[in-house]
XYZ file of C-alpha atoms in Angstrom:
615
model
C 21.096 -25.408 -32.917
C 18.537 -26.555 -35.930
C 15.543 -27.546 -33.396
C 15.829 -23.733 -31.703
C 15.672 -21.875 -35.313
C 11.849 -22.499 -34.808
C 11.159 -21.137 -31.454
C 12.938 -17.907 -32.145
C 11.112 -17.605 -35.644
C 8.136 -17.795 -33.163
C 9.084 -15.606 -30.232
C 10.490 -12.715 -33.056
C 7.279 -12.913 -34.823
C 4.895 -12.954 -31.378
C 6.769 -9.740 -30.571
C 6.439 -8.305 -33.652
C 2.446 -9.048 -34.240
C 1.914 -8.260 -30.550
C 4.017 -4.963 -31.075
C 1.080 -3.863 -33.768
C -1.746 -4.056 -31.754
C -0.259 -3.182 -28.324
C -0.008 0.608 -28.435
C -3.709 1.055 -29.278
C -5.268 -2.132 -28.537
C -7.697 -2.278 -25.781
C -10.961 -4.201 -23.757
C -13.446 -2.984 -21.313
C -14.448 -5.166 -19.062
C -17.865 -4.440 -17.048
C -20.095 -6.834 -15.138
C -23.566 -6.986 -13.412
C -24.295 -9.724 -11.278
C -24.359 -12.637 -14.017
C -22.092 -11.969 -16.679
C -19.206 -9.802 -17.765
C -19.474 -7.372 -20.661
C -16.439 -7.729 -23.533
C -15.790 -4.340 -25.803
C -13.106 -4.327 -28.094
C -11.929 -1.309 -29.431
C -9.503 -1.993 -32.045
C -9.482 -4.300 -35.680
C -7.764 -7.099 -37.139
C -7.705 -9.141 -40.699
C -10.308 -11.126 -41.348
C -8.185 -14.403 -41.851
C -6.741 -14.469 -38.619
C -9.053 -16.900 -35.663
C -9.522 -14.560 -32.741
C -10.129 -15.944 -29.404
C -11.303 -14.525 -25.962
C -9.038 -16.166 -23.446
C -9.069 -16.058 -19.399
C -6.151 -16.836 -16.764
C -6.076 -16.595 -13.339
C -3.785 -13.476 -11.698
C -0.579 -15.625 -11.222
C -0.379 -16.067 -14.471
C 0.313 -15.076 -17.891
C -0.404 -15.780 -21.407
C 2.611 -18.458 -22.194
C 3.807 -16.068 -25.495
C 3.573 -12.608 -22.685
C 6.941 -11.371 -23.463
C 9.083 -11.787 -20.817
C 7.975 -15.572 -20.389
C 8.920 -15.693 -23.687
C 12.663 -13.417 -23.283
C 13.738 -14.961 -19.489
C 11.692 -18.033 -18.788
C 10.263 -16.443 -15.676
C 11.485 -13.421 -13.551
C 14.444 -13.111 -15.050
C 17.907 -15.511 -16.506
C 19.966 -12.689 -14.837
C 20.095 -14.744 -11.112
C 23.690 -14.153 -11.105
C 23.115 -10.131 -10.498
C 19.824 -10.491 -8.038
C 21.461 -12.429 -5.358
C 19.580 -16.272 -6.757
C 21.675 -19.257 -7.736
C 18.904 -20.176 -10.031
C 15.744 -18.679 -12.152
C 13.048 -17.803 -10.233
C 10.211 -19.800 -12.056
C 7.212 -18.075 -10.695
C 5.753 -18.529 -14.035
C 5.190 -21.899 -15.644
C 4.272 -21.298 -19.633
C 3.387 -25.165 -19.907
C 0.813 -25.431 -16.709
C -0.872 -22.352 -17.547
C -4.599 -22.878 -17.864
C -5.514 -20.833 -20.155
C -9.144 -20.862 -20.322
C -10.857 -20.807 -23.594
C -13.956 -18.115 -22.926
C -14.698 -17.502 -26.720
C -13.957 -18.462 -30.310
C -13.319 -17.664 -33.628
C -14.801 -13.644 -32.617
C -15.730 -11.782 -36.365
C -14.972 -8.411 -36.512
C -18.218 -7.391 -36.391
C -19.026 -8.435 -32.901
C -17.036 -5.908 -30.785
C -19.357 -6.684 -27.952
C -20.848 -9.194 -26.466
C -21.143 -11.572 -23.078
C -19.872 -14.179 -21.039
C -20.926 -15.998 -17.659
C -19.626 -13.751 -14.826
C -19.350 -17.402 -12.725
C -17.469 -20.165 -14.182
C -19.152 -23.395 -14.894
C -16.157 -25.404 -16.129
C -14.809 -28.057 -14.508
C -11.269 -26.550 -14.312
C -12.198 -23.520 -12.098
C -16.448 -24.431 -11.012
C -17.693 -21.207 -9.071
C -14.686 -19.009 -9.772
C -16.031 -15.616 -9.754
C -14.317 -14.348 -13.053
C -13.939 -10.648 -11.987
C -10.887 -11.377 -10.405
C -9.370 -13.097 -13.915
C -7.646 -11.351 -16.474
C -8.501 -11.344 -20.178
C -6.681 -11.387 -23.671
C -7.553 -11.429 -27.375
C -5.443 -14.210 -29.097
C -4.864 -15.045 -32.668
C -4.879 -18.299 -33.717
C -3.451 -21.380 -30.968
C -4.265 -24.526 -30.103
C -6.812 -25.494 -28.041
C -7.243 -28.539 -25.897
C -10.324 -29.430 -23.838
C -10.818 -25.712 -23.292
C -7.188 -24.666 -22.507
C -5.663 -22.299 -25.522
C -2.069 -22.330 -25.797
C 0.685 -20.980 -27.990
C -1.168 -18.298 -29.680
C -0.196 -14.663 -30.779
C -1.361 -11.804 -27.870
C -3.508 -8.529 -29.630
C -4.739 -7.126 -26.374
C -4.122 -7.861 -22.644
C -4.121 -8.663 -19.950
C -7.117 -6.645 -18.861
C -9.487 -6.877 -15.587
C -13.248 -5.844 -15.510
C -13.174 -2.656 -14.426
C -16.512 -2.163 -13.680
C -19.174 -4.174 -11.058
C -21.763 -4.113 -8.859
C -21.014 -3.205 -4.870
C -23.308 -4.558 -2.398
C -23.016 -1.082 -0.691
C -22.940 2.135 -2.671
C -23.852 5.009 -0.432
C -21.062 7.615 -0.488
C -18.272 8.151 3.098
C -18.829 10.481 5.112
C -15.464 12.670 5.244
C -14.362 13.558 8.696
C -13.980 17.823 9.171
C -10.639 16.927 10.776
C -7.641 14.865 9.546
C -6.338 14.298 13.205
C -5.644 10.663 13.985
C -3.528 8.688 15.667
C -2.689 4.453 16.187
C -4.652 4.226 19.008
C -3.698 1.455 22.048
C -6.255 3.165 24.695
C -9.587 4.372 23.326
C -10.731 5.964 25.786
C -7.793 8.658 25.793
C -8.330 8.684 22.034
C -11.264 10.240 22.827
C -10.554 12.640 25.141
C -7.851 13.396 22.431
C -10.355 14.177 19.980
C -9.369 11.555 17.433
C -10.730 11.961 14.155
C -9.232 8.740 12.695
C -7.473 5.415 13.951
C -5.356 3.326 12.460
C -5.548 -0.494 13.046
C -2.122 -3.145 12.531
C -3.303 -6.009 11.154
C -1.261 -8.846 12.095
C -1.997 -11.521 9.407
C -0.127 -13.952 11.079
C -2.430 -14.662 13.744
C -5.097 -13.285 11.906
C -5.410 -16.586 9.446
C -3.938 -18.929 12.171
C -3.571 -21.488 14.306
C -5.820 -24.182 12.725
C -5.616 -25.805 16.182
C -8.185 -22.863 17.709
C -11.614 -21.635 17.188
C -12.534 -20.649 13.809
C -14.894 -18.314 11.809
C -15.562 -20.318 8.166
C -16.534 -17.901 5.099
C -17.069 -19.394 1.870
C -15.109 -17.753 -1.230
C -15.796 -19.749 -4.993
C -17.187 -22.201 -3.434
C -14.693 -22.799 -0.715
C -14.279 -22.527 2.846
C -11.522 -20.893 4.729
C -11.395 -20.172 8.101
C -10.042 -16.983 10.413
C -9.279 -17.032 14.214
C -11.792 -16.774 15.768
C -10.325 -15.029 19.222
C -8.373 -12.946 16.914
C -11.037 -11.555 14.563
C -12.966 -11.136 17.493
C -10.648 -8.824 18.902
C -10.147 -6.690 16.166
C -14.357 -6.552 16.309
C -14.022 -4.926 19.799
C -11.511 -2.282 18.361
C -13.887 -1.027 15.455
C -16.672 -1.201 17.226
C -14.873 0.708 19.890
C -13.880 3.474 17.327
C -16.682 3.541 15.118
C -19.141 4.093 18.153
C -16.871 7.129 18.595
C -17.326 8.182 15.304
C -12.973 7.720 14.041
C -12.770 6.648 10.848
C -10.881 3.862 10.511
C -7.738 2.790 8.949
C -6.606 -1.017 8.845
C -2.552 -1.706 7.838
C -2.718 -5.327 6.761
C 0.682 -6.962 7.611
C 2.659 -10.583 7.875
C 4.967 -9.754 10.513
C 8.139 -11.459 10.349
C 9.197 -12.830 13.964
C 5.967 -14.117 13.501
C 5.578 -15.458 10.224
C 5.302 -19.511 12.546
C 1.687 -18.429 13.163
C 0.247 -17.913 9.483
C -0.052 -21.169 7.246
C 3.389 -21.676 5.637
C 1.932 -21.224 2.084
C 0.692 -17.872 2.809
C 4.388 -16.452 3.715
C 6.205 -15.383 0.337
C 8.392 -18.715 -0.872
C 11.827 -15.639 -0.626
C 11.244 -13.706 2.225
C 14.320 -13.108 3.706
C 14.580 -12.209 7.596
C 16.583 -9.314 7.602
C 19.278 -9.720 10.240
C 21.693 -6.916 8.864
C 20.695 -4.846 11.968
C 19.657 -7.344 14.274
C 17.178 -4.550 16.237
C 14.687 -4.222 13.705
C 11.358 -5.649 12.879
C 10.605 -7.094 9.527
C 7.658 -7.768 7.234
C 7.105 -10.597 4.535
C 5.394 -10.075 1.573
C 2.502 -12.385 0.865
C 2.552 -15.146 -1.454
C 0.351 -14.580 -4.469
C 2.743 -17.137 -6.970
C -0.338 -19.771 -6.737
C -3.455 -20.271 -7.440
C -4.189 -21.947 -4.115
C -2.592 -18.497 -2.453
C -4.379 -15.713 -4.707
C -7.346 -17.254 -3.833
C -7.257 -17.808 -0.116
C -6.177 -13.986 -0.294
C -9.297 -12.990 -2.415
C -10.839 -14.972 0.775
C -9.225 -12.767 3.076
C -10.631 -9.195 1.817
C -13.744 -10.673 0.864
C -13.999 -11.669 4.836
C -12.839 -8.163 5.471
C -15.463 -6.595 3.114
C -18.444 -8.861 4.010
C -17.940 -8.253 7.745
C -16.290 -4.535 8.203
C -18.195 -2.537 5.694
C -21.739 -3.644 6.513
C -25.388 -1.325 6.791
C -25.743 -2.151 9.286
C -22.399 -1.773 11.310
C -22.606 -4.758 13.431
C -18.794 -4.862 13.770
C -18.192 -1.358 13.132
C -16.769 0.153 9.680
C -13.444 0.241 8.152
C -13.202 2.632 5.363
C -9.516 2.506 4.255
C -7.208 -0.914 3.912
C -3.572 -0.223 3.417
C -2.085 -3.845 1.447
C 2.046 -3.828 2.967
C 4.043 -1.367 4.300
C 6.497 1.081 3.299
C 7.001 -1.076 -0.600
C 9.864 0.651 -1.556
C 11.905 -0.581 1.156
C 10.323 -3.507 0.632
C 13.776 -5.741 1.654
C 12.682 -4.837 4.816
C 8.803 -3.421 4.883
C 7.454 -6.047 2.256
C 10.170 -8.893 1.877
C 9.624 -10.745 -1.126
C 13.349 -11.854 -1.789
C 15.749 -10.110 -3.834
C 13.773 -9.476 -7.289
C 13.858 -6.652 -9.808
C 11.612 -3.589 -9.797
C 9.706 -4.853 -12.565
C 8.534 -8.173 -10.846
C 7.958 -7.017 -7.520
C 5.420 -4.615 -8.652
C 3.779 -7.579 -10.805
C 3.553 -9.535 -7.481
C 2.524 -6.484 -5.027
C -0.076 -5.293 -7.590
C -1.739 -8.378 -8.199
C -2.523 -8.321 -4.416
C -3.523 -4.968 -4.624
C -5.894 -5.575 -7.709
C -7.453 -8.838 -5.600
C -7.995 -6.664 -2.935
C -9.133 -3.759 -4.429
C -11.917 -6.054 -6.401
C -12.807 -8.005 -3.667
C -13.573 -5.205 -1.319
C -15.542 -2.968 -3.466
C -17.664 -6.114 -4.199
C -18.819 -4.856 -0.241
C -18.609 -1.277 -0.359
C -17.641 0.655 -3.472
C -16.033 3.639 -1.690
C -14.171 1.694 0.151
C -10.326 2.660 -0.156
C -7.370 0.862 -1.204
C -4.374 2.101 -0.063
C -0.395 1.228 -1.164
C 2.633 2.444 1.459
C 5.644 4.564 0.887
C 8.108 5.807 3.169
C 10.219 9.400 2.594
C 12.924 7.735 -0.102
C 11.643 9.919 -2.717
C 14.886 9.666 -4.916
C 16.866 7.855 -2.845
C 16.671 4.349 -1.527
C 17.061 3.533 2.113
C 18.922 0.234 1.196
C 22.140 2.516 0.210
C 21.986 4.776 2.788
C 21.746 1.461 5.075
C 24.406 0.357 2.826
C 22.299 -2.971 2.491
C 23.792 -2.421 -1.230
C 23.046 -5.971 -1.997
C 19.212 -5.236 -2.427
C 19.439 -1.839 -4.482
C 17.166 -2.093 -7.135
C 16.459 -5.766 -5.444
C 13.956 -5.144 -2.834
C 14.722 -1.410 -2.414
C 13.797 1.267 -4.719
C 13.063 4.704 -4.852
C 9.687 5.540 -3.551
C 9.088 8.175 -6.706
C 10.451 4.902 -9.638
C 7.989 2.385 -7.681
C 5.120 4.509 -7.696
C 5.294 5.390 -11.228
C 5.718 1.492 -12.280
C 2.934 0.648 -10.147
C 0.724 3.545 -12.162
C 1.896 2.519 -15.408
C 0.632 -1.108 -14.840
C -2.159 -0.329 -13.372
C -3.149 1.833 -16.023
C -2.092 -0.713 -18.640
C -4.157 -3.538 -17.579
C -7.407 -1.418 -16.495
C -6.946 1.030 -13.535
C -8.686 2.015 -10.494
C -9.078 3.763 -7.754
C -5.984 2.560 -5.176
C -4.959 5.489 -2.904
C -1.638 6.086 -1.404
C -0.248 5.415 2.316
C 2.811 8.275 3.029
C 4.593 8.152 5.893
C 6.624 11.939 5.579
C 8.990 11.459 8.605
C 12.005 14.048 8.824
C 15.139 12.673 7.965
C 16.028 11.156 11.160
C 13.395 9.430 13.357
C 15.949 9.653 16.375
C 15.631 13.694 16.311
C 12.016 16.001 15.958
C 14.304 18.624 13.552
C 13.705 18.503 9.730
C 14.586 22.104 9.508
C 18.614 21.718 10.049
C 20.811 22.583 6.887
C 21.296 18.708 5.983
C 17.517 18.072 6.441
C 16.215 21.768 4.088
C 19.335 20.013 1.271
C 18.087 16.680 1.303
C 14.528 17.412 1.304
C 14.567 20.045 -1.432
C 11.555 21.608 -2.517
C 11.941 20.225 -6.687
C 10.996 16.550 -7.570
C 14.713 15.985 -7.194
C 15.018 15.590 -3.772
C 16.213 12.708 -2.375
C 13.536 12.872 0.601
C 10.047 14.125 1.428
C 9.737 15.379 5.017
C 6.626 17.509 6.423
C 9.436 20.538 4.893
C 8.653 19.510 1.150
C 5.448 17.003 1.082
C 3.962 19.717 -1.530
C 6.388 17.935 -4.005
C 4.153 14.721 -3.526
C 0.427 16.047 -4.250
C 2.022 17.841 -6.845
C 3.636 14.944 -8.311
C 0.520 12.894 -8.401
C -1.627 15.419 -10.230
C 0.137 15.315 -12.998
C -2.593 14.067 -16.299
C -0.573 10.679 -16.382
C -0.644 9.843 -12.659
C -4.721 10.995 -12.442
C -7.261 7.890 -11.754
C -10.385 9.328 -13.572
C -9.368 12.775 -14.212
C -8.252 13.147 -10.902
C -5.643 13.143 -8.362
C -5.386 10.338 -6.293
C -5.972 11.282 -3.000
C -3.338 10.346 0.017
C -3.235 9.790 3.132
C -0.318 10.275 6.218
C -1.199 7.022 7.847
C 2.264 6.818 10.063
C 4.566 9.704 10.834
C 5.854 10.891 14.119
C 8.307 12.951 15.813
C 11.165 11.725 18.779
C 11.940 13.155 22.220
C 15.296 12.751 22.988
C 17.362 11.842 26.086
C 19.759 14.321 25.093
C 21.660 16.237 22.541
C 23.676 12.602 21.449
C 20.525 10.921 20.044
C 22.293 8.607 18.217
C 23.485 6.777 20.652
C 20.065 5.711 22.407
C 20.478 3.203 25.159
C 16.706 2.280 26.228
C 18.053 1.041 29.745
C 18.802 4.511 30.472
C 15.596 5.872 29.750
C 14.114 8.227 32.757
C 10.131 9.751 31.839
C 11.285 12.151 33.807
C 15.012 13.505 32.640
C 13.843 14.185 28.976
C 15.187 17.494 28.572
C 11.974 20.074 27.889
C 13.979 21.692 24.510
C 13.611 18.521 23.005
C 9.746 17.952 24.547
C 9.163 21.620 22.364
C 10.895 20.612 19.717
C 8.701 17.246 19.061
C 5.788 19.580 19.927
C 7.306 22.407 17.691
C 8.142 19.411 14.466
C 4.049 18.411 15.125
C 2.316 21.505 14.913
C 4.185 22.497 11.875
C 3.699 19.513 10.115
C -0.032 19.207 11.092
C -0.367 22.674 9.181
C 1.439 21.129 6.099
C -0.608 18.360 5.327
C -3.925 20.169 5.956
C -2.902 22.924 3.850
C -2.158 20.336 0.758
C -5.074 18.290 0.685
C -4.288 15.284 3.148
C -7.106 13.108 3.953
C -5.497 11.814 7.410
C -2.462 12.513 9.766
C -2.118 9.601 11.865
C 0.425 10.067 14.402
C 2.976 7.911 15.214
C 2.667 6.662 18.484
C 0.230 7.123 21.614
C 3.270 5.678 23.954
C 6.857 5.648 24.075
C 7.823 2.379 23.106
C 11.151 0.464 24.602
C 11.414 -1.822 22.067
C 10.824 1.221 19.277
C 14.296 2.188 20.859
C 12.501 5.530 20.017
C 10.632 8.010 22.662
C 7.901 8.913 19.749
C 4.893 8.832 21.689
C 2.510 11.077 23.228
C 3.326 9.765 26.511
C 6.466 8.782 27.992
C 6.327 5.201 29.608
C 7.421 4.042 32.950
C 10.971 3.674 32.306
C 10.550 -0.702 33.710
C 8.154 -1.343 30.829
C 8.057 -1.661 27.748
C 5.113 0.769 26.905
C 2.379 2.230 28.923
C 1.627 5.277 30.003
C 3.700 7.317 33.036
C 3.348 10.948 32.039
C 1.357 13.400 28.841
C 4.361 14.949 27.184
C 4.058 18.831 25.624
C 2.785 17.493 22.683
C -0.214 15.521 24.129
C -2.510 18.898 24.704
C -1.141 20.513 21.542
C -2.472 17.531 19.750
C -5.609 17.741 22.038
C -6.071 21.246 20.827
C -4.756 21.241 17.225
C -8.308 21.242 15.595
C -10.363 23.071 18.174
C -10.607 26.942 17.791
C -7.167 27.026 20.635
C -5.235 25.179 18.049
C -3.249 28.706 17.555
C -3.064 29.859 21.115
C -1.688 25.812 21.670
C 0.757 26.233 18.543
C 2.142 29.474 18.582
C 4.583 28.683 21.674
C 6.273 26.232 19.400
C 7.266 28.512 16.543
C 10.803 29.746 18.182
C 11.871 26.633 17.300
C 11.146 26.290 13.961
C 13.838 28.454 12.312
C 14.663 26.947 8.786
C 17.502 26.689 7.105
C 19.023 29.306 6.047
C 17.286 30.913 7.961
C 18.140 32.719 11.171
C 15.312 34.088 13.012
C 12.131 31.923 14.186
C 9.030 32.971 12.561
C 6.293 35.434 14.152
C 3.134 33.887 12.741
C 2.279 30.068 10.933
C 1.565 32.095 7.645
C 5.355 32.934 7.212
C 6.153 28.628 6.668
C 2.742 27.707 5.863
C 2.296 27.997 1.690
C -1.448 28.543 1.870
C -1.926 29.086 5.643
C -5.513 30.248 4.937
C -6.497 26.508 3.945
C -5.940 25.760 7.278
C -7.467 28.808 8.867
C -10.891 27.686 6.637
C -10.271 24.442 7.518
C -10.493 25.138 11.573
C -13.250 28.074 11.025
C -15.143 25.245 9.245
C -14.886 22.242 11.665
C -15.420 24.785 14.847
C -18.429 26.525 13.418
C -20.654 23.237 12.941
């Protein structure tokens, strides 16, 4: 017990001293091509020996509060579903590289080399790393240990980019998960989403590869897979579409990926065996965070080139529906703070890597429509509640708080405002309207109450650089069920010629209302899911029906197809008005006569159409 007393005294003193400086202590880190400028904005006693220390993205200085108190992720393993502590962070193995020692009070601005020249991590670009100001501590072979954190971690937030030209904004937000480029051109698609399967992109070592050098090390990417994406991007760019990559590790394909890149606590989600799952990347080791960096530098180098050799990708969604991460970004049963730590690490690395190549590449985080509720609870997966399954609003607040604390950057939001139940297009019935209430306590955000999102993002504490963060609707669609009993879908009974007309019209009505609403609130894109019906998805959610004996493909266009084609043209209201009769939002009992009765600020929609079609 006597041996523990000094340790606990140190923990208490370290925590006490760190709190004195924590509230107002900060570093401003900016980079040039060769150097990193460090600016310190607080004072300390002259007697304190102060050093600048650097850690890799997956490491924390050994005296970080949560490491001292919990020896890793946490000591509540009996509650989080694990038998032992999840020790992603080992204070004894943290490198904590000394960058500058004996910093004096009057030396508030100085420079260090941007690229590492030491034996520990030679040629590494330090703009990906985190920096601390440390009081006292011991130094052994360039490694600084057991000091007291005065400020940090902070990241470099400004640095030069290879390409700095502005984005060319599309005049329409109409988008689609494009499966047929020629059909998409007929539809006048302005935004195209491509889901990038990272499992095949990074594997297979037995096939031809493309080599890319990052941090002085070679990394290889599957040549056949990359060239397949090249062709899609080239074709869509030529068709004047703004392209969004959605980057995921499909759970059923992880055998194709380098095993070290799959999160060590990924759990195949078997509770509902019909669904897919997505694995979170493993960003808990130096090798894997450098691999992640290399991936996004490769993407930036290839798809944001000025000469457009491989086309242009403007937006990169990192992960999928993060608040329901137990399905769609699974890293096991981790609490929110640790989930955010690990996700934000990947988001920041991706952002930094891409912005090295184009300053205006957009990095997006993804949420589903559970706002003040959890899908884990609704699906009765209670063991994931607050352990992989979170409220979207909580996730957004926690991510914003962490990026503000450590050096903010311009991440965006990719939201999925489906209706309450993907099996029906109707989000205007009593249950839907009451669940998607018109206030920030709403359980879900659907097209009916989606204005809550921009209103929330416009809060001063949620803004980036004084401006509201952009938001994109990168995945949402509306089904056309076979029958009223849509809860008992039977894909084997699918008949493309027998879908009731009433459901086809309701699907079109749901799309028209959502599109106008999204325009009116300033969304950057409305990307429809999906191009054609897919048997394995167990939803009739496409613009096209599929042949009854096939998993996907084209049989005949639905009424929504023609509406989709015309929705952003001068024939928009002529095409959409017939569907108003279906949009009887509870507690109303009669349909609206005009769109401006149910779309607030409908003049924004009218102005948008006028601008697009007069230019």
